[in-house]
Short mmCIF file of C-alpha atoms in Angstrom, two decimals:
data_model
loop_
_atom_site.label_atom_id
_atom_site.label_comp_id
_atom_site.label_asym_id
_atom_site.label_seq_id
_atom_site.Cartn_x
_atom_site.Cartn_y
_atom_site.Cartn_z
CA UNK A 26 219.03 187.37 206.25
CA UNK A 27 220.96 188.71 209.73
CA UNK A 28 224.74 189.20 210.32
CA UNK A 29 224.60 185.42 211.09
CA UNK A 30 222.97 184.19 207.79
CA UNK A 31 225.58 186.51 206.03
CA UNK A 32 228.71 184.79 207.60
CA UNK A 33 226.90 181.58 206.67
CA UNK A 34 226.42 182.70 203.17
CA UNK A 35 229.96 183.96 202.90
CA UNK A 36 231.30 180.96 204.30
CA UNK A 37 229.49 178.87 202.01
CA UNK A 38 230.64 181.31 198.96
CA UNK A 39 234.04 180.65 200.01
CA UNK A 40 233.91 176.99 200.11
CA UNK A 41 232.80 177.20 196.56
CA UNK A 42 235.16 179.43 195.41
CA UNK A 43 237.96 177.03 197.08
CA UNK A 44 236.21 174.31 195.36
CA UNK A 45 236.78 175.95 192.07
CA UNK A 46 233.48 177.80 191.50
CA UNK A 47 232.77 181.50 191.32
CA UNK A 48 230.66 182.52 193.83
CA UNK A 49 228.41 184.35 191.27
CA UNK A 50 225.21 185.40 191.03
CA UNK A 51 223.75 182.46 190.21
CA UNK A 52 225.11 180.59 193.15
CA UNK A 53 223.47 183.17 195.49
CA UNK A 54 220.16 183.20 193.81
CA UNK A 55 219.69 179.46 192.69
CA UNK A 56 221.50 177.66 195.40
CA UNK A 57 221.68 179.96 198.74
CA UNK A 58 218.64 181.71 197.58
CA UNK A 59 219.40 185.19 198.20
CA UNK A 60 217.92 188.10 196.52
CA UNK A 61 219.49 190.84 195.44
CA UNK A 62 217.87 193.18 198.07
CA UNK A 63 218.36 190.87 200.90
CA UNK A 64 219.29 192.86 204.25
CA UNK A 65 223.07 192.35 205.12
CA UNK A 66 223.47 191.60 201.49
CA UNK A 67 226.54 193.80 201.41
CA UNK A 68 228.00 192.95 204.60
CA UNK A 69 227.92 189.20 202.75
CA UNK A 70 229.53 190.72 200.18
CA UNK A 71 232.22 192.19 202.13
CA UNK A 72 233.11 188.93 203.77
CA UNK A 73 233.34 186.98 200.46
CA UNK A 74 235.49 189.75 198.45
CA UNK A 75 237.72 190.29 201.55
CA UNK A 76 238.72 186.68 201.99
CA UNK A 77 239.28 186.49 198.53
CA UNK A 78 241.55 189.39 198.60
CA UNK A 79 243.30 188.60 201.33
CA UNK A 80 243.55 184.78 201.22
CA UNK A 81 247.14 184.27 201.09
CA UNK A 82 247.78 186.33 204.28
CA UNK A 83 244.60 184.82 206.04
CA UNK A 84 245.93 181.11 205.44
CA UNK A 85 249.41 182.29 206.50
CA UNK A 86 247.84 182.89 209.70
CA UNK A 87 245.86 179.69 209.91
CA UNK A 88 249.10 177.80 209.06
CA UNK A 89 250.87 179.28 211.89
CA UNK A 90 248.29 178.72 214.53
CA UNK A 91 247.12 174.96 212.97
CA UNK A 92 250.04 173.47 214.74
CA UNK A 93 251.03 170.02 213.03
CA UNK A 94 248.53 170.48 210.29
CA UNK A 95 249.18 171.42 206.53
CA UNK A 96 246.70 173.57 205.17
CA UNK A 97 245.90 171.08 202.35
CA UNK A 98 244.86 168.54 205.28
CA UNK A 99 242.46 171.21 206.66
CA UNK A 100 238.56 170.66 205.77
CA UNK A 101 237.57 173.14 203.45
CA UNK A 102 234.46 173.98 205.53
CA UNK A 103 236.68 174.28 208.69
CA UNK A 104 239.16 176.36 206.54
CA UNK A 105 235.99 178.67 205.03
CA UNK A 106 234.81 179.32 208.51
CA UNK A 107 238.28 180.20 209.89
CA UNK A 108 238.75 182.65 207.24
CA UNK A 109 235.85 184.74 207.55
CA UNK A 110 236.53 184.86 211.17
CA UNK A 111 240.02 186.11 210.86
CA UNK A 112 238.91 188.34 207.85
CA UNK A 113 236.49 189.90 210.30
CA UNK A 114 238.78 190.18 212.94
CA UNK A 115 241.89 191.68 211.39
CA UNK A 116 240.36 193.37 208.17
CA UNK A 117 236.71 194.17 209.44
CA UNK A 118 237.25 195.86 212.97
CA UNK A 119 234.70 192.95 214.23
CA UNK A 120 235.66 192.49 217.94
CA UNK A 121 237.27 189.07 218.29
CA UNK A 122 234.96 187.59 220.90
CA UNK A 123 231.70 188.01 218.26
CA UNK A 124 233.82 186.49 215.35
CA UNK A 125 235.05 183.53 217.09
CA UNK A 126 231.89 182.73 218.66
CA UNK A 127 229.95 183.01 215.22
CA UNK A 128 232.82 181.12 213.87
CA UNK A 129 232.28 178.50 216.42
CA UNK A 130 228.56 177.90 215.97
CA UNK A 131 229.16 177.83 211.77
CA UNK A 132 231.26 174.87 212.82
CA UNK A 133 228.48 173.33 214.98
CA UNK A 134 226.19 173.86 212.30
CA UNK A 135 227.91 172.60 209.13
CA UNK A 136 231.18 170.82 210.42
CA UNK A 137 231.95 167.72 212.43
CA UNK A 138 232.00 167.93 216.43
CA UNK A 139 235.81 167.77 216.04
CA UNK A 140 236.01 170.68 214.39
CA UNK A 141 234.62 172.78 216.89
CA UNK A 142 237.70 172.73 219.26
CA UNK A 143 240.13 172.67 216.38
CA UNK A 144 238.56 175.97 214.93
CA UNK A 145 238.43 177.39 218.75
CA UNK A 146 242.19 176.60 219.11
CA UNK A 147 243.37 178.09 216.13
CA UNK A 148 241.22 181.40 216.50
CA UNK A 149 241.82 181.71 219.96
CA UNK A 150 245.88 181.37 219.27
CA UNK A 151 245.37 184.03 216.55
CA UNK A 152 243.29 186.45 218.78
CA UNK A 153 245.75 185.52 221.82
CA UNK A 154 248.74 186.62 219.25
CA UNK A 155 247.26 190.03 218.73
CA UNK A 156 246.81 191.23 222.20
#
């Protein structure tokens, strides 16, 4: 697994957590097929734990920039994608361009075509607010 795969796995774990799961070892090995010694597993773990720890703050950022949308109405997949990106930018010192680009790729792969401009708009507004 590379960094892109680690982000996708973290997004899936965050989605599962949002839906009431625990993102535990059974999910990681059986559903996502992530082995304990997998390359970049530590990064996936950092993303998952970090988003859970800072979820309230990250969700406040999403709410601030998802103009006209209540967070409850945002697709859980799209929310998980944006949570990973905002965590990477705000807490993991990932360059904003990298985090946003990776988020858009996740939206293209795992969400609807309409999600891409939505995710881009929310994340773009978040990034501009930090400049």
